[in-house]
Coordinates of N, CA, C and O in Angstrom, one line a residue:
Q691 N 8.2 -10.2 23.1 CA 8.9 -10.0 22.5 C 8.9 -8.7 21.6 O 7.8 -8.2 21.1
V692 N 9.8 -7.8 20.9 CA 9.8 -7.0 20.1 C 10.9 -6.6 19.1 O 11.7 -7.1 19.0
Q693 N 9.8 -6.6 17.6 CA 10.6 -6.2 16.4 C 10.4 -5.3 15.9 O 9.2 -4.5 15.8
V694 N 11.6 -4.9 15.1 CA 11.8 -3.7 14.6 C 12.2 -4.1 13.1 O 13.2 -4.5 13.2
V695 N 11.3 -3.6 12.2 CA 11.7 -4.3 10.9 C 11.6 -2.8 9.8 O 10.8 -2.2 10.0
E696 N 12.7 -2.7 9.2 CA 13.1 -1.6 8.1 C 12.4 -2.1 7.0 O 12.6 -3.2 6.5
S697 N 12.3 -1.0 6.2 CA 12.1 -1.5 4.6 C 12.0 -0.3 3.8 O 12.0 1.1 4.2
G698 N 12.4 -0.2 2.7 CA 12.2 1.1 1.6 C 13.7 1.2 1.0 O 13.8 1.9 0.0
G699 N 14.7 0.7 1.2 CA 15.6 0.6 1.0 C 15.7 -0.1 -0.7 O 15.1 -0.6 -1.2
G700 N 16.7 0.5 -1.3 CA 17.1 0.0 -3.1 C 18.5 1.0 -3.8 O 18.8 1.5 -2.7
L701 N 18.2 0.6 -4.9 CA 18.9 1.9 -5.8 C 18.3 2.7 -6.5 O 17.5 2.9 -6.6
V702 N 19.0 3.5 -6.2 CA 18.9 5.0 -6.5 C 19.9 5.9 -7.7 O 20.8 5.9 -6.8
Q703 N 19.9 6.7 -8.4 CA 20.6 7.3 -9.1 C 21.0 8.7 -8.0 O 20.3 9.4 -7.6
A704 N 22.3 9.2 -8.1 CA 22.5 10.7 -7.3 C 21.7 11.7 -7.8 O 21.3 11.6 -9.0
G705 N 21.2 12.4 -6.9 CA 20.3 13.2 -7.4 C 18.8 12.7 -6.9 O 17.8 13.8 -6.4
G706 N 18.3 11.5 -6.3 CA 17.1 10.8 -6.7 C 16.9 11.0 -4.8 O 17.4 11.0 -4.1
S707 N 15.8 10.4 -4.8 CA 15.0 9.9 -3.5 C 14.3 8.9 -3.4 O 14.5 7.9 -3.5
L708 N 14.4 8.4 -1.9 CA 14.1 7.3 -1.2 C 13.4 7.4 0.1 O 13.6 8.6 0.7
R709 N 12.4 7.0 0.2 CA 12.0 6.9 1.6 C 11.8 5.3 2.6 O 11.2 4.6 1.8
L710 N 12.2 5.4 3.6 CA 12.6 4.1 4.5 C 11.2 4.3 5.5 O 10.9 5.3 5.9
S711 N 11.1 3.3 5.7 CA 10.0 3.0 6.7 C 11.0 1.9 8.0 O 11.8 1.0 7.5
C712 N 10.0 2.1 9.1 CA 10.4 1.6 10.4 C 9.5 1.1 11.1 O 8.8 1.8 11.5
A713 N 9.0 -0.4 11.4 CA 7.9 -0.4 12.4 C 8.3 -1.2 13.4 O 8.6 -2.3 13.3
A714 N 7.9 -0.8 14.7 CA 8.3 -1.5 15.8 C 6.7 -2.3 16.1 O 6.0 -1.9 16.1
S715 N 7.2 -3.7 16.5 CA 5.6 -4.6 16.9 C 6.2 -5.4 18.2 O 7.3 -5.5 18.5
G716 N 5.1 -5.8 18.8 CA 5.1 -6.9 19.7 C 4.8 -6.6 21.0 O 4.0 -5.7 21.1
N717 N 5.3 -7.1 22.0 CA 5.2 -6.8 23.6 C 5.5 -5.4 23.9 O 6.2 -5.1 24.5
I718 N 4.7 -4.5 23.2 CA 4.9 -2.7 23.7 C 4.0 -2.3 24.3 O 3.0 -2.7 23.9
F719 N 4.6 -1.5 25.3 CA 3.3 -0.7 26.1 C 3.7 1.0 25.6 O 2.5 1.3 25.2
S720 N 4.8 1.2 25.3 CA 5.0 2.6 24.2 C 6.2 2.2 23.7 O 6.9 1.9 24.0
V721 N 6.4 3.7 22.9 CA 7.6 3.7 22.0 C 8.1 5.3 22.2 O 7.4 5.8 21.8
N722 N 9.5 5.4 22.7 CA 9.8 6.6 23.1 C 10.6 6.9 21.8 O 10.3 7.4 20.6
T723 N 11.7 7.3 21.8 CA 12.7 7.9 20.6 C 12.9 6.8 19.8 O 13.0 5.8 19.7
M724 N 12.4 7.2 18.4 CA 13.1 6.5 17.4 C 14.3 7.4 16.4 O 14.3 8.3 16.4
D725 N 15.2 6.3 15.9 CA 16.6 6.9 15.4 C 16.4 6.1 14.1 O 16.3 5.1 13.6
W726 N 17.4 7.2 13.3 CA 17.9 6.5 12.3 C 19.4 6.3 11.9 O 19.7 7.8 12.4
Y727 N 20.3 5.2 11.9 CA 21.8 5.2 11.5 C 22.1 5.0 10.4 O 21.3 3.9 9.6
R728 N 23.2 5.1 10.0 CA 23.7 4.3 8.9 C 24.9 4.0 8.7 O 25.7 4.2 10.1
Q729 N 25.7 2.8 8.3 CA 26.7 2.3 8.1 C 27.2 2.3 6.5 O 27.0 1.2 6.2
A730 N 28.4 3.0 6.4 CA 28.8 2.4 5.2 C 29.9 1.7 5.4 O 30.6 1.3 6.3
R731 N 30.4 0.9 4.1 CA 31.3 -0.2 4.2 C 32.9 0.3 4.8 O 33.2 1.5 4.2
G732 N 33.4 -0.3 5.6 CA 34.6 0.5 6.2 C 34.6 1.5 7.2 O 35.6 2.4 8.0
T733 N 33.3 1.9 7.6 CA 32.9 2.8 8.9 C 32.4 2.5 9.6 O 31.7 1.5 9.7
Q734 N 32.4 3.3 11.0 CA 31.5 3.3 11.5 C 29.9 3.8 11.8 O 29.7 4.4 10.8
R735 N 29.1 3.1 12.7 CA 27.6 3.5 12.4 C 27.6 5.2 12.8 O 27.8 5.5 14.0
E736 N 26.9 5.7 12.0 CA 26.6 7.1 12.6 C 25.1 7.5 12.6 O 24.7 7.5 11.9
L737 N 24.9 8.4 13.6 CA 23.3 8.9 13.7 C 23.1 9.7 12.7 O 24.0 10.5 12.2
V738 N 21.8 9.5 11.6 CA 21.3 10.3 10.6 C 20.4 11.2 11.0 O 20.5 12.7 10.9
A739 N 19.4 10.5 11.9 CA 18.3 11.4 12.4 C 17.9 10.9 13.7 O 17.5 9.7 13.9
T740 N 17.0 12.0 14.1 CA 16.2 11.1 16.0 C 15.2 12.0 15.8 O 15.0 13.1 15.7
I741 N 14.0 11.4 16.5 CA 13.1 12.1 16.6 C 12.2 11.5 17.9 O 12.1 10.6 18.2
S742 N 11.8 12.5 18.4 CA 11.0 11.9 20.2 C 9.6 11.7 20.1 O 9.1 11.8 18.8
S743 N 9.1 11.1 21.2 CA 7.6 10.8 21.0 C 6.8 11.7 20.8 O 5.9 11.6 20.2
G744 N 7.3 13.1 21.1 CA 6.4 14.2 21.0 C 6.7 15.0 19.7 O 6.1 15.8 19.4
G745 N 7.8 14.3 18.5 CA 7.7 14.9 17.3 C 9.0 15.7 17.4 O 9.5 16.8 16.3
I746 N 9.8 16.2 18.2 CA 11.2 16.8 18.5 C 12.1 16.3 17.8 O 12.5 14.8 17.8
T747 N 12.7 16.6 16.4 CA 13.8 15.9 15.4 C 15.3 16.6 15.5 O 15.2 18.0 16.0
K748 N 16.3 15.9 15.4 CA 17.3 16.2 15.1 C 18.3 15.6 14.2 O 17.6 14.4 13.7
Y749 N 19.0 16.1 13.5 CA 19.7 15.7 11.9 C 21.2 15.6 12.1 O 21.7 16.7 12.8
A750 N 21.6 14.8 11.8 CA 23.4 14.9 11.3 C 23.6 16.3 10.5 O 22.5 16.7 9.8
D751 N 24.6 16.9 10.6 CA 24.8 18.3 9.9 C 24.9 18.0 8.3 O 24.4 18.9 7.4
S752 N 25.1 16.8 8.2 CA 25.5 16.3 6.7 C 24.2 16.1 6.1 O 24.1 16.3 4.5
V753 N 23.1 16.2 6.7 CA 21.7 15.8 5.9 C 20.7 16.7 6.2 O 19.7 16.7 5.9
K754 N 21.1 17.6 6.5 CA 19.9 18.7 7.1 C 19.9 19.7 5.9 O 20.4 19.8 4.9
G755 N 18.6 19.8 6.0 CA 18.0 20.5 4.4 C 17.6 19.6 3.3 O 16.7 19.9 2.7
R756 N 18.2 18.3 3.5 CA 17.8 17.2 2.5 C 16.8 15.7 3.0 O 16.4 15.4 2.4
F757 N 16.9 15.4 4.3 CA 16.5 14.5 4.6 C 15.3 15.1 5.9 O 15.5 16.0 6.8
T758 N 14.2 14.4 5.9 CA 13.1 14.4 7.0 C 12.5 13.2 7.8 O 12.1 12.2 6.9
I759 N 12.7 13.2 8.9 CA 12.2 12.1 10.0 C 10.7 12.5 10.3 O 10.4 13.8 10.2
S760 N 10.2 11.5 10.3 CA 8.7 11.7 10.7 C 8.3 10.4 11.5 O 8.9 9.1 11.3
R761 N 7.2 10.7 12.2 CA 6.9 9.3 12.5 C 5.0 9.4 12.8 O 4.5 10.4 12.9
D762 N 4.5 8.0 12.9 CA 3.0 7.8 13.3 C 3.2 6.9 14.5 O 3.2 5.6 14.5
N763 N 2.6 7.5 14.9 CA 2.7 7.2 17.0 C 1.2 5.9 16.8 O 1.8 4.6 17.2
A764 N 0.5 6.0 15.9 CA -0.8 4.8 16.1 C -0.2 3.7 15.4 O -0.6 2.5 15.7
R765 N 1.1 3.5 14.8 CA 1.6 2.5 14.2 C 2.6 2.5 14.5 O 3.2 1.2 14.0
N766 N 3.1 2.7 15.3 CA 4.8 2.7 16.0 C 5.7 2.6 14.7 O 6.8 1.8 15.0
T767 N 5.8 3.7 14.2 CA 6.8 3.6 12.8 C 7.3 4.7 12.5 O 6.3 5.9 12.7
V768 N 8.4 4.9 12.1 CA 9.1 6.0 12.0 C 9.3 6.0 10.4 O 9.5 4.7 9.9
Y769 N 9.7 7.3 9.7 CA 10.1 7.1 8.2 C 11.2 8.3 8.2 O 11.4 8.9 8.7
L770 N 12.0 8.1 7.0 CA 13.3 8.8 6.6 C 12.8 9.2 5.3 O 13.3 8.3 4.3
Q771 N 12.6 10.2 5.0 CA 12.3 10.7 3.5 C 13.6 11.2 3.8 O 14.5 12.0 3.6
M772 N 14.4 10.8 2.0 CA 16.0 11.1 1.8 C 15.6 11.5 0.5 O 15.3 10.9 -0.3
D773 N 16.2 13.0 0.4 CA 16.3 13.8 -1.0 C 17.6 14.2 -1.3 O 18.4 14.3 -0.4
T774 N 17.7 14.3 -2.5 CA 19.2 14.7 -3.4 C 20.2 13.9 -2.7 O 21.2 14.3 -2.2
L775 N 20.0 12.5 -2.8 CA 21.2 11.8 -2.4 C 22.6 11.5 -3.2 O 22.4 12.1 -4.3
K776 N 23.3 11.4 -2.3 CA 24.8 11.4 -2.8 C 25.5 9.8 -2.8 O 25.2 9.0 -2.3
P777 N 26.4 9.6 -3.6 CA 27.2 8.7 -3.6 C 27.5 8.0 -2.9 O 27.6 7.1 -2.0
E778 N 28.1 8.9 -1.8 CA 28.7 9.0 -0.2 C 27.8 8.3 0.4 O 28.3 8.0 1.8
E779 N 26.6 8.5 0.3 CA 25.6 8.0 1.4 C 25.0 6.8 1.1 O 24.2 5.9 2.1
T780 N 25.7 6.2 0.3 CA 25.7 4.8 0.1 C 26.1 3.9 1.5 O 27.0 4.2 2.0
A781 N 24.8 2.9 1.9 CA 25.0 2.4 3.5 C 23.9 1.9 3.7 O 22.8 1.6 3.1
V782 N 24.0 0.7 4.7 CA 22.8 0.0 5.5 C 22.7 1.1 6.2 O 23.3 1.6 7.2
Y783 N 21.4 1.1 6.3 CA 20.5 2.2 7.0 C 19.4 1.5 7.9 O 19.1 0.2 7.9
Y784 N 19.4 1.9 9.4 CA 19.6 0.9 10.3 C 18.2 1.6 11.4 O 18.7 3.1 11.4
C785 N 17.4 1.0 11.7 CA 16.4 1.8 12.7 C 16.8 1.1 14.4 O 17.0 0.4 14.5
R786 N 16.6 2.2 14.8 CA 16.4 1.9 16.2 C 15.3 2.4 17.2 O 14.8 3.5 17.1
A787 N 14.9 1.6 17.9 CA 13.6 2.2 18.7 C 13.9 2.1 20.0 O 13.8 0.7 20.8
V788 N 13.4 2.9 20.9 CA 13.4 2.8 22.1 C 12.0 2.6 22.9 O 11.2 3.4 23.0
V789 N 12.0 1.2 23.3 CA 10.7 0.9 23.9 C 10.4 0.6 25.2 O 11.6 0.3 25.8
V790 N 9.3 0.7 26.0 CA 8.8 0.2 27.2 C 8.0 -0.4 26.3 O 6.8 -0.8 26.3
T791 N 8.5 -1.8 27.4 CA 7.8 -3.2 27.0 C 6.5 -3.3 28.0 O 6.5 -2.3 29.1
Q792 N 5.6 -4.0 27.6 CA 4.6 -4.5 28.5 C 4.8 -4.9 30.0 O 4.1 -4.6 30.8
A793 N 6.1 -5.3 30.2 CA 6.6 -5.6 31.6 C 7.2 -4.7 32.4 O 7.8 -4.4 32.7
R794 N 7.0 -3.0 31.4 CA 7.2 -1.8 31.9 C 9.2 -1.8 32.1 O 9.6 -1.3 32.8
L795 N 9.7 -2.3 31.2 CA 11.0 -2.1 30.9 C 11.7 -1.5 29.4 O 10.9 -1.8 28.8
S796 N 12.5 -0.5 30.0 CA 12.9 0.2 28.9 C 14.3 -0.3 28.4 O 15.1 -0.4 29.0
L797 N 13.7 -0.6 27.1 CA 14.9 -1.1 26.3 C 14.9 -0.6 25.1 O 14.1 -0.1 24.2
Q798 N 16.2 -1.0 24.3 CA 16.2 -0.1 22.8 C 16.0 -1.3 21.9 O 16.9 -2.8 22.2
Y799 N 15.9 -1.5 20.9 CA 15.7 -2.8 19.6 C 16.3 -2.3 18.5 O 15.8 -0.8 17.8
W800 N 17.2 -2.8 17.7 CA 17.4 -2.6 16.3 C 16.9 -3.4 15.6 O 16.7 -4.5 15.6
G801 N 16.7 -2.9 14.1 CA 16.1 -3.2 13.0 C 17.3 -3.8 12.5 O 18.4 -3.9 12.4
Q802 N 17.3 -4.8 11.3 CA 18.1 -6.0 10.5 C 19.0 -4.8 9.6 O 20.0 -5.4 8.9
G803 N 18.4 -3.7 9.4 CA 19.1 -2.8 7.8 C 18.4 -3.1 7.1 O 17.7 -3.9 6.2
T804 N 18.7 -2.0 6.3 CA 18.1 -2.2 5.0 C 19.1 -1.3 3.8 O 19.6 -0.1 4.2
Q805 N 19.6 -1.7 3.0 CA 20.6 -1.2 2.0 C 20.1 -0.4 1.1 O 19.3 -0.3 0.5
V806 N 20.8 0.9 0.8 CA 20.7 2.0 -0.1 C 21.9 2.0 -0.8 O 22.9 2.5 -0.4
T807 N 21.6 2.2 -1.9 CA 23.0 2.2 -2.4 C 22.3 3.7 -4.1 O 21.5 3.7 -4.5
V808 N 23.7 4.6 -3.9 CA 23.2 5.8 -4.8 C 24.2 5.7 -5.7 O 25.5 5.7 -5.3
A809 N 23.9 5.7 -6.8 CA 24.7 5.5 -8.0 C 25.0 6.6 -8.7 O 24.2 7.7 -8.7
S810 N 26.4 6.9 -9.1 CA 26.9 7.8 -9.6 C 26.2 7.6 -11.3 O 26.9 8.9 -12.0

């Protein structure tokens, strides 16, 4: 079994910063791509940032220059540093990990989500 757990969400004022963390654990052989998504109330889930196992990153246009995704492969952990946050970025932020299990199955796992609220 594999678990993916996010942390670091909370309340921040517009223009402020938060750092989210996401750790994958359990019956893991390796972790490949890790992503951050977000879903605001009444909207569809959207991709915010992604990072490959080798550290190649991609970002949604709306967050380029303000957000930074990184990872610690030794800890199977991905981070999202969010700076200059905007009220419209209030959402539940979800982590996705593409995992090769010890049974050598390639599967995606989702975290439970962490609430980010940006107050104006």
